[in-house]
Amino acid sequence: MAQKKGSPKAASTVLDQKFWQNFAKNHWEKKPLVARNVKSGLLEMTDAEIFELLVAYSDRCREMNDPEGLKFFIDGAKADPEEVLELLPEKSDKSLLGYHKRMNAQFPDYCLVCDELLQVNLKKQHLLQDFTDDLFRHVGFPNRFSEIGLYLGNYRKTPFGVHVDSCGVFSFPVAGVKRFRLWPAAYGDEHPELDRTFNYEKHKKHSQLVEVGPGDMTYWPSSEWHIAESDGSFSATWSLGVWVDQTHGDMFGSALKDLVDTKLGSARLKVTTPFKALHDKSGEVGELPKIYQDSLKALKSLSAAELEEAFLKSWMKHISLQGFKTVPVSAVKVTAKSRLQLRSVRSPVLWQQSTGNKKAFSLSYGGVLVQSSSAGLLKMVKDLNAGKVCVPVQYLKIQGAKRDLGMLQELADAGAFHA
Ligand SMILES: [Fe+2]
């Protein structure tokens, strides 16, 4: 059944504790949700601001001659990178609608997808973080990541047909009316012919049609089959995907693997295993080859503290991405005399003391992890996290300063500091 688009009179939805508790209990990975007139900073971004962002990102792509993070579909077919570069928004388009007019004149069915738009949006990123902070607090931190993209165009149907993703999707229309047709997982399982199809007339009666406009928000679980539909008029929509295809077992296993790799040393690279006998006459396999026995010995020598530290390090590195696939990067050149400041006090450089070596510690930001034992460097990171402007020369000893500056540069490249 179609749900009507919100009128100005529709009650507003405040994303407060109550909302999120209800969301986590009744909707997350369970069933779709439509919320009208949502009060969220994310929705306060005007279409003029979004146009500006798009032009800034497109300018960068043109400059680098690489449309990374941007896809353009014409009649459902993906355009080549060179073609994409020629079809991106330009300042002279003046607005989202201006850009649309230019594209619409050439293409009766086009779709521009911008995956990395918030990469250039340092000022607005906190709006997204406000939303995801609340979400993660209620449903848990994503073991994979979340990512936001802008979908824009006059396309009548999602270019790849009905499909299911491994992510739950929050969708926020910015301009125009957006329609999503949804089928629950069980229906999709029973009708595999739905996969990638554009011909689903006979399945329509089993679907839910969700119609949303600017100010509204919709969510569907990762298992929901879906397709976007339109009458050919213009729409622009933010889509936040929260990937749910990485289990705790995957996380734990990969942290353990990192630890095992460091413990095994060069033995881990061996591609054949020397042995005395594979089995005895009766077929019994009773003894491990020597290389296994040595590796086991290395594992057994791990202390509880060492184990915990390794997992903590892996967790720290994971959360340093703040639940995103990427965090915005900024070009900051670190020198001994740079005046460094954290890009945002909400995104501190994470750190962790080593248990084995009281002087050693690790620092992490944006998925980058560095290890040091420079007391001055740690003091500086703590001051930066407290919101202070720091000049490296005032913290770092001359000896080792080059190495410390190199680590600060790695954190800077990951986006930790102000440009
Ligand atoms: Fe999708």
Coordinates of C-alpha atoms and ligand atoms in Angstrom, one line a residue:
M1 CA 0.0 0.0 0.0
A2 CA 1.3 3.5 -0.8
Q3 CA 2.1 5.8 2.1
K4 CA 1.3 9.4 1.3
K5 CA 4.1 12.0 1.3
G6 CA 4.1 14.2 4.4
S7 CA 2.2 17.5 4.1
P8 CA 3.4 20.6 6.0
K9 CA 0.9 19.6 8.7
A10 CA 2.4 16.2 9.3
A11 CA 3.7 15.8 12.8
S12 CA 7.5 16.2 13.1
T13 CA 9.8 13.5 14.2
V14 CA 12.4 14.4 16.8
L15 CA 15.4 12.0 16.8
D16 CA 15.5 11.8 20.6
Q17 CA 16.2 8.9 23.0
K18 CA 12.7 7.7 22.7
F19 CA 12.9 7.6 18.9
W20 CA 16.2 5.7 18.9
Q21 CA 15.0 3.2 21.5
N22 CA 12.0 2.4 19.5
F23 CA 14.1 2.3 16.3
A24 CA 16.5 -0.2 17.8
K25 CA 13.8 -2.4 19.3
N26 CA 11.3 -2.5 16.4
H27 CA 13.0 -1.5 13.1
W28 CA 16.8 -2.0 13.0
E29 CA 17.3 -5.1 10.8
K30 CA 13.6 -5.9 11.3
K31 CA 11.3 -3.7 9.3
P32 CA 11.2 -0.5 7.3
L33 CA 10.4 2.9 8.9
V34 CA 9.1 6.1 7.4
A35 CA 9.5 9.3 9.5
R36 CA 8.0 12.6 8.4
N37 CA 9.5 16.1 9.0
V38 CA 12.6 14.8 10.7
K39 CA 14.4 17.3 12.9
S40 CA 18.0 16.5 12.2
G41 CA 21.0 18.6 11.4
L42 CA 21.6 16.4 8.4
L43 CA 18.4 17.6 6.9
E44 CA 19.2 21.2 7.5
M45 CA 21.8 21.2 4.8
T46 CA 20.2 23.3 2.0
D47 CA 20.2 22.2 -1.7
A48 CA 22.4 25.3 -2.3
E49 CA 25.0 24.0 0.1
I50 CA 24.8 20.6 -1.4
F51 CA 25.3 22.1 -4.9
E52 CA 28.4 23.9 -3.6
L53 CA 29.8 20.7 -2.2
L54 CA 29.1 18.9 -5.5
V55 CA 30.9 21.6 -7.5
A56 CA 33.9 21.5 -5.0
Y57 CA 34.1 17.8 -5.3
S58 CA 33.7 17.8 -9.1
D59 CA 36.4 20.6 -9.4
R60 CA 38.8 18.3 -7.5
C61 CA 38.0 15.4 -9.7
R62 CA 38.6 17.5 -12.9
E63 CA 41.9 18.8 -11.4
M64 CA 43.1 15.3 -10.7
N65 CA 41.6 14.0 -13.9
D66 CA 40.0 11.2 -11.9
P67 CA 36.2 10.9 -11.1
E68 CA 36.9 8.6 -8.1
G69 CA 33.8 8.3 -5.9
L70 CA 31.5 9.4 -8.7
K71 CA 29.4 7.3 -11.0
F72 CA 27.2 8.4 -13.9
F73 CA 24.6 6.1 -15.4
I74 CA 22.9 6.8 -18.8
D75 CA 19.8 4.7 -19.4
G76 CA 21.0 2.4 -16.7
A77 CA 24.5 1.9 -18.2
K78 CA 27.6 3.1 -16.4
A79 CA 29.6 5.8 -18.2
D80 CA 33.4 5.6 -18.7
P81 CA 35.5 7.7 -16.3
E82 CA 36.4 10.2 -19.1
E83 CA 32.8 10.7 -19.9
V84 CA 31.9 11.1 -16.2
L85 CA 34.5 13.9 -16.0
E86 CA 32.7 15.8 -18.8
L87 CA 29.2 15.4 -17.2
L88 CA 29.9 16.6 -13.7
P89 CA 28.3 19.7 -12.2
E90 CA 29.9 23.1 -12.8
K91 CA 29.8 26.4 -11.0
S92 CA 28.0 27.9 -14.0
D93 CA 25.1 25.5 -13.4
K94 CA 24.3 27.8 -10.4
S95 CA 22.1 25.2 -8.6
L96 CA 21.1 21.5 -8.4
L97 CA 18.2 22.3 -10.7
G98 CA 20.4 24.2 -13.1
Y99 CA 22.6 21.2 -13.4
H100 CA 19.6 19.0 -13.8
K101 CA 18.3 21.2 -16.7
R102 CA 21.6 20.8 -18.5
M103 CA 21.6 17.0 -18.0
N104 CA 17.9 16.6 -18.7
A105 CA 18.3 18.2 -22.1
Q106 CA 20.8 15.5 -23.1
F107 CA 19.6 12.5 -21.2
P108 CA 16.0 11.4 -20.6
D109 CA 17.4 8.9 -18.0
Y110 CA 20.5 9.8 -16.0
C111 CA 21.8 9.2 -12.5
L112 CA 24.8 10.7 -10.8
V113 CA 26.0 8.9 -7.7
C114 CA 28.5 10.6 -5.4
D115 CA 29.9 8.3 -2.8
E116 CA 32.6 10.4 -1.3
L117 CA 30.9 13.8 -1.2
L118 CA 31.4 14.4 2.5
Q119 CA 35.2 13.9 1.9
V120 CA 35.3 17.6 1.0
N121 CA 32.8 18.6 3.5
L122 CA 34.8 19.1 6.7
K123 CA 32.4 21.7 8.0
K124 CA 29.3 19.6 7.6
Q125 CA 30.7 16.2 8.6
H126 CA 29.6 16.7 12.2
L127 CA 26.0 16.7 11.1
L128 CA 26.4 13.2 9.9
Q129 CA 28.3 12.3 13.0
D130 CA 25.5 13.5 15.2
F131 CA 23.2 11.1 13.4
T132 CA 25.5 8.1 13.4
D133 CA 26.6 8.7 17.1
D134 CA 23.0 8.2 18.2
L135 CA 22.4 5.3 15.8
F136 CA 25.5 3.5 16.9
R137 CA 24.8 4.1 20.6
H138 CA 21.5 2.3 20.1
V139 CA 22.3 -0.5 17.6
G140 CA 26.0 -0.9 18.2
F141 CA 29.1 0.2 16.3
P142 CA 29.3 -1.2 12.8
N143 CA 31.9 -4.0 12.4
R144 CA 32.2 -3.0 8.8
F145 CA 31.4 0.7 8.3
S146 CA 28.8 3.1 7.1
E147 CA 28.9 5.3 4.1
I148 CA 26.8 8.1 2.7
G149 CA 26.2 8.9 -1.0
L150 CA 24.1 11.4 -2.9
Y151 CA 21.9 10.0 -5.7
L152 CA 20.8 12.6 -8.2
G153 CA 18.9 12.5 -11.5
N154 CA 15.7 11.9 -13.4
Y155 CA 16.2 8.1 -13.6
R156 CA 13.0 6.1 -13.6
K157 CA 14.4 3.1 -11.9
T158 CA 17.5 2.2 -9.9
P159 CA 20.0 1.5 -12.8
F160 CA 20.6 -2.1 -11.6
G161 CA 17.0 -3.1 -11.0
V162 CA 15.5 -4.7 -7.9
H163 CA 18.3 -5.8 -5.5
V164 CA 19.3 -6.4 -2.0
D165 CA 22.4 -5.0 -0.4
S166 CA 24.4 -6.1 2.7
C167 CA 23.5 -2.8 4.3
G168 CA 20.6 -1.2 6.1
V169 CA 19.7 2.0 4.3
F170 CA 18.6 5.4 5.7
S171 CA 17.5 7.7 2.9
F172 CA 16.9 11.5 3.1
P173 CA 15.5 13.2 0.1
V174 CA 17.0 16.6 -0.6
A175 CA 15.0 17.6 -3.6
G176 CA 12.0 16.1 -5.4
V177 CA 9.9 13.2 -4.4
K178 CA 11.4 9.8 -4.0
R179 CA 9.7 6.5 -4.2
F180 CA 11.1 3.2 -3.0
R181 CA 9.4 -0.1 -3.6
L182 CA 10.3 -2.7 -0.9
W183 CA 9.8 -6.4 -0.5
P184 CA 10.6 -8.3 2.7
A185 CA 13.4 -10.9 2.7
A186 CA 11.1 -13.9 2.8
Y187 CA 9.3 -12.8 -0.4
G188 CA 12.6 -12.2 -2.2
D189 CA 13.8 -15.6 -1.1
E190 CA 10.7 -17.2 -2.6
H191 CA 11.0 -15.2 -5.8
P192 CA 14.6 -15.2 -7.0
E193 CA 13.4 -13.9 -10.3
L194 CA 13.2 -10.5 -8.6
D195 CA 17.0 -10.2 -8.6
R196 CA 18.2 -7.4 -10.9
T197 CA 14.8 -7.3 -12.7
F198 CA 13.0 -4.2 -14.0
N199 CA 9.8 -6.2 -14.8
Y200 CA 8.1 -6.8 -11.5
E201 CA 4.5 -5.8 -12.3
K202 CA 3.1 -9.1 -11.0
H203 CA 5.1 -8.7 -7.7
K204 CA 3.9 -5.2 -7.0
K205 CA 0.9 -6.2 -4.9
H206 CA 3.3 -7.9 -2.4
S207 CA 5.5 -4.8 -2.1
Q208 CA 5.4 -1.7 0.1
L209 CA 5.7 1.6 -1.7
V210 CA 7.3 4.3 0.4
E211 CA 7.0 7.9 -0.8
V212 CA 9.2 10.5 0.8
G213 CA 10.1 14.1 0.2
P214 CA 12.6 16.6 1.5
G215 CA 12.5 16.6 5.3
D216 CA 11.4 13.0 5.5
M217 CA 13.6 10.0 6.3
T218 CA 13.1 6.3 5.5
Y219 CA 14.9 3.2 6.6
W220 CA 14.9 -0.4 5.4
P221 CA 16.8 -3.4 6.8
S222 CA 19.7 -5.0 4.9
S223 CA 17.6 -8.0 4.0
E224 CA 14.9 -5.9 2.2
W225 CA 14.7 -6.2 -1.6
H226 CA 14.3 -2.7 -3.1
I227 CA 14.2 -0.4 -6.1
A228 CA 13.8 3.3 -6.5
E229 CA 11.1 4.5 -8.9
S230 CA 10.3 7.9 -10.4
D231 CA 8.1 9.5 -13.0
G232 CA 11.1 11.0 -14.7
S233 CA 11.2 14.2 -12.6
F234 CA 14.3 15.4 -10.8
S235 CA 15.2 14.2 -7.4
A236 CA 18.3 14.2 -5.1
T237 CA 18.7 12.0 -2.1
W238 CA 21.2 11.3 0.6
S239 CA 21.6 7.6 1.2
L240 CA 23.4 6.3 4.3
G241 CA 24.2 2.6 4.1
V242 CA 25.2 0.8 7.3
W243 CA 27.0 -2.4 6.3
V244 CA 26.2 -5.5 8.4
D245 CA 28.2 -8.1 6.6
Q246 CA 31.0 -8.4 9.1
T247 CA 30.5 -10.6 12.1
H248 CA 32.1 -10.5 15.5
G249 CA 33.8 -13.7 14.5
D250 CA 35.3 -12.0 11.5
M251 CA 36.6 -9.1 13.7
F252 CA 38.0 -11.3 16.4
G253 CA 39.5 -13.7 13.9
S254 CA 41.3 -10.9 12.0
A255 CA 42.7 -9.4 15.2
L256 CA 43.9 -12.8 16.2
K257 CA 45.5 -13.3 12.8
D258 CA 47.5 -10.1 13.1
L259 CA 48.7 -11.2 16.5
V260 CA 49.6 -14.7 15.3
D261 CA 51.4 -13.3 12.3
T262 CA 53.7 -11.2 14.5
K263 CA 54.3 -14.2 16.8
L264 CA 55.2 -16.7 14.0
G265 CA 57.7 -14.4 12.4
S266 CA 59.1 -15.7 9.1
A267 CA 57.7 -19.2 9.7
R268 CA 54.2 -17.8 8.7
L269 CA 55.4 -17.4 5.1
K270 CA 56.4 -21.1 4.6
V271 CA 54.4 -22.7 1.8
T272 CA 55.2 -26.3 2.4
T273 CA 55.4 -28.2 5.7
P274 CA 58.3 -30.6 6.4
F275 CA 57.2 -33.8 8.1
K276 CA 58.6 -37.0 9.5
A277 CA 55.5 -39.2 8.8
L278 CA 52.0 -38.2 7.8
H279 CA 50.4 -41.0 9.8
D280 CA 51.3 -44.4 11.3
K281 CA 50.4 -47.8 9.8
S282 CA 47.0 -47.9 11.4
G283 CA 46.2 -44.5 9.8
E284 CA 46.4 -42.5 13.0
V285 CA 47.6 -38.9 12.8
G286 CA 49.2 -38.5 16.2
E287 CA 52.0 -36.0 15.9
L288 CA 52.3 -32.4 14.7
P289 CA 55.1 -31.5 12.3
K290 CA 57.9 -29.5 14.1
I291 CA 56.9 -26.1 12.6
Y292 CA 53.4 -26.5 14.1
Q293 CA 55.0 -27.4 17.5
D294 CA 57.2 -24.3 17.4
S295 CA 54.3 -22.0 16.4
L296 CA 52.2 -23.5 19.2
K297 CA 55.0 -22.8 21.6
A298 CA 55.0 -19.2 20.5
L299 CA 51.2 -18.9 21.0
K300 CA 51.4 -20.5 24.4
S301 CA 54.0 -18.0 25.5
L302 CA 51.5 -15.1 25.0
S303 CA 50.5 -13.5 28.3
A304 CA 47.0 -12.5 29.0
A305 CA 48.1 -8.8 29.0
E306 CA 49.7 -9.3 25.6
L307 CA 46.5 -10.8 24.2
E308 CA 44.4 -8.1 25.6
E309 CA 46.7 -5.4 24.3
A310 CA 46.6 -6.8 20.8
F311 CA 42.8 -6.9 20.7
L312 CA 42.6 -3.4 22.2
K313 CA 44.9 -2.1 19.5
S314 CA 42.8 -3.7 16.7
W315 CA 39.6 -2.3 18.3
M316 CA 41.2 1.2 18.6
K317 CA 42.2 1.2 14.9
H318 CA 38.7 0.1 13.9
I319 CA 36.9 2.8 15.9
S320 CA 39.4 5.5 14.7
L321 CA 37.4 5.5 11.5
Q322 CA 34.4 6.6 13.5
G323 CA 32.2 4.0 11.9
F324 CA 32.8 5.2 8.3
K325 CA 34.5 3.7 5.3
T326 CA 36.7 6.8 5.2
V327 CA 37.1 10.0 7.2
P328 CA 37.6 13.4 5.5
V329 CA 41.3 14.0 4.7
S330 CA 43.0 17.4 4.7
A331 CA 46.3 18.5 3.4
V332 CA 48.5 19.5 6.3
K333 CA 52.2 19.6 6.1
V334 CA 53.7 19.0 9.5
T335 CA 57.0 20.7 10.4
A336 CA 58.6 21.3 13.8
K337 CA 57.1 24.8 13.8
S338 CA 53.6 24.0 12.5
R339 CA 50.7 25.2 14.7
L340 CA 48.7 22.1 14.8
Q341 CA 45.1 21.8 16.0
L342 CA 42.7 18.9 16.0
R343 CA 40.3 19.0 13.1
S344 CA 37.4 18.5 15.5
V345 CA 37.5 18.0 19.3
R346 CA 34.9 15.3 18.7
S347 CA 37.4 13.3 16.8
P348 CA 40.4 12.9 19.0
V349 CA 43.6 11.1 18.1
L350 CA 43.1 7.8 20.0
W351 CA 45.9 6.3 22.1
Q352 CA 46.7 3.3 24.1
Q353 CA 49.5 2.5 26.5
S354 CA 51.4 -0.7 26.0
T355 CA 51.2 -3.1 29.0
G356 CA 54.6 -4.7 28.4
N357 CA 56.6 -1.6 28.0
K358 CA 55.5 1.3 30.2
K359 CA 57.0 3.9 27.8
A360 CA 55.5 2.5 24.6
F361 CA 52.1 3.5 23.2
S362 CA 50.1 3.5 20.0
L363 CA 48.2 6.3 18.4
S364 CA 45.4 5.9 15.9
Y365 CA 43.3 8.1 13.6
G366 CA 41.3 7.4 10.5
G367 CA 42.4 3.8 10.3
V368 CA 46.1 4.7 10.7
L369 CA 48.0 3.2 13.6
V370 CA 51.5 4.3 14.7
Q371 CA 53.6 3.2 17.6
S372 CA 56.1 5.2 19.6
S373 CA 57.7 5.7 23.0
S374 CA 58.3 9.4 22.8
A375 CA 56.8 10.9 26.0
G376 CA 56.7 14.4 24.4
L377 CA 54.6 13.1 21.5
L378 CA 52.1 11.5 23.8
K379 CA 51.9 14.8 25.9
M380 CA 51.3 16.7 22.7
V381 CA 48.5 14.4 21.5
K382 CA 46.8 14.7 24.9
D383 CA 47.0 18.5 24.6
L384 CA 45.7 18.4 21.1
N385 CA 42.8 16.3 22.2
A386 CA 42.1 18.9 24.9
G387 CA 41.6 21.4 22.1
K388 CA 45.0 23.2 22.4
V389 CA 47.0 24.5 19.5
C390 CA 50.4 22.8 19.6
V391 CA 53.7 23.4 18.1
P392 CA 55.8 20.2 17.8
V393 CA 59.1 21.8 18.6
Q394 CA 57.8 22.6 22.1
Y395 CA 57.1 18.9 22.8
L396 CA 59.6 16.8 20.9
K397 CA 63.2 16.1 21.9
I398 CA 65.7 16.9 19.1
Q399 CA 66.7 13.2 19.2
G400 CA 64.0 11.3 17.5
A401 CA 62.1 14.4 16.4
K402 CA 62.3 13.4 12.8
R403 CA 60.6 10.1 13.5
D404 CA 57.9 11.8 15.7
L405 CA 57.2 14.3 13.0
G406 CA 56.9 11.5 10.5
M407 CA 54.2 9.9 12.8
L408 CA 52.4 13.2 13.1
Q409 CA 52.5 13.5 9.3
E410 CA 50.8 10.1 9.0
L411 CA 48.1 11.2 11.4
A412 CA 47.8 14.5 9.5
D413 CA 47.4 12.7 6.2
A414 CA 44.6 10.6 7.7
G415 CA 42.8 13.9 8.4
A416 CA 43.5 14.4 12.2
F417 CA 44.4 18.1 12.0
H418 CA 43.2 21.5 10.7
A419 CA 44.4 22.7 7.3
Ligands
FE1 FE 20.3 -0.5 -2.8

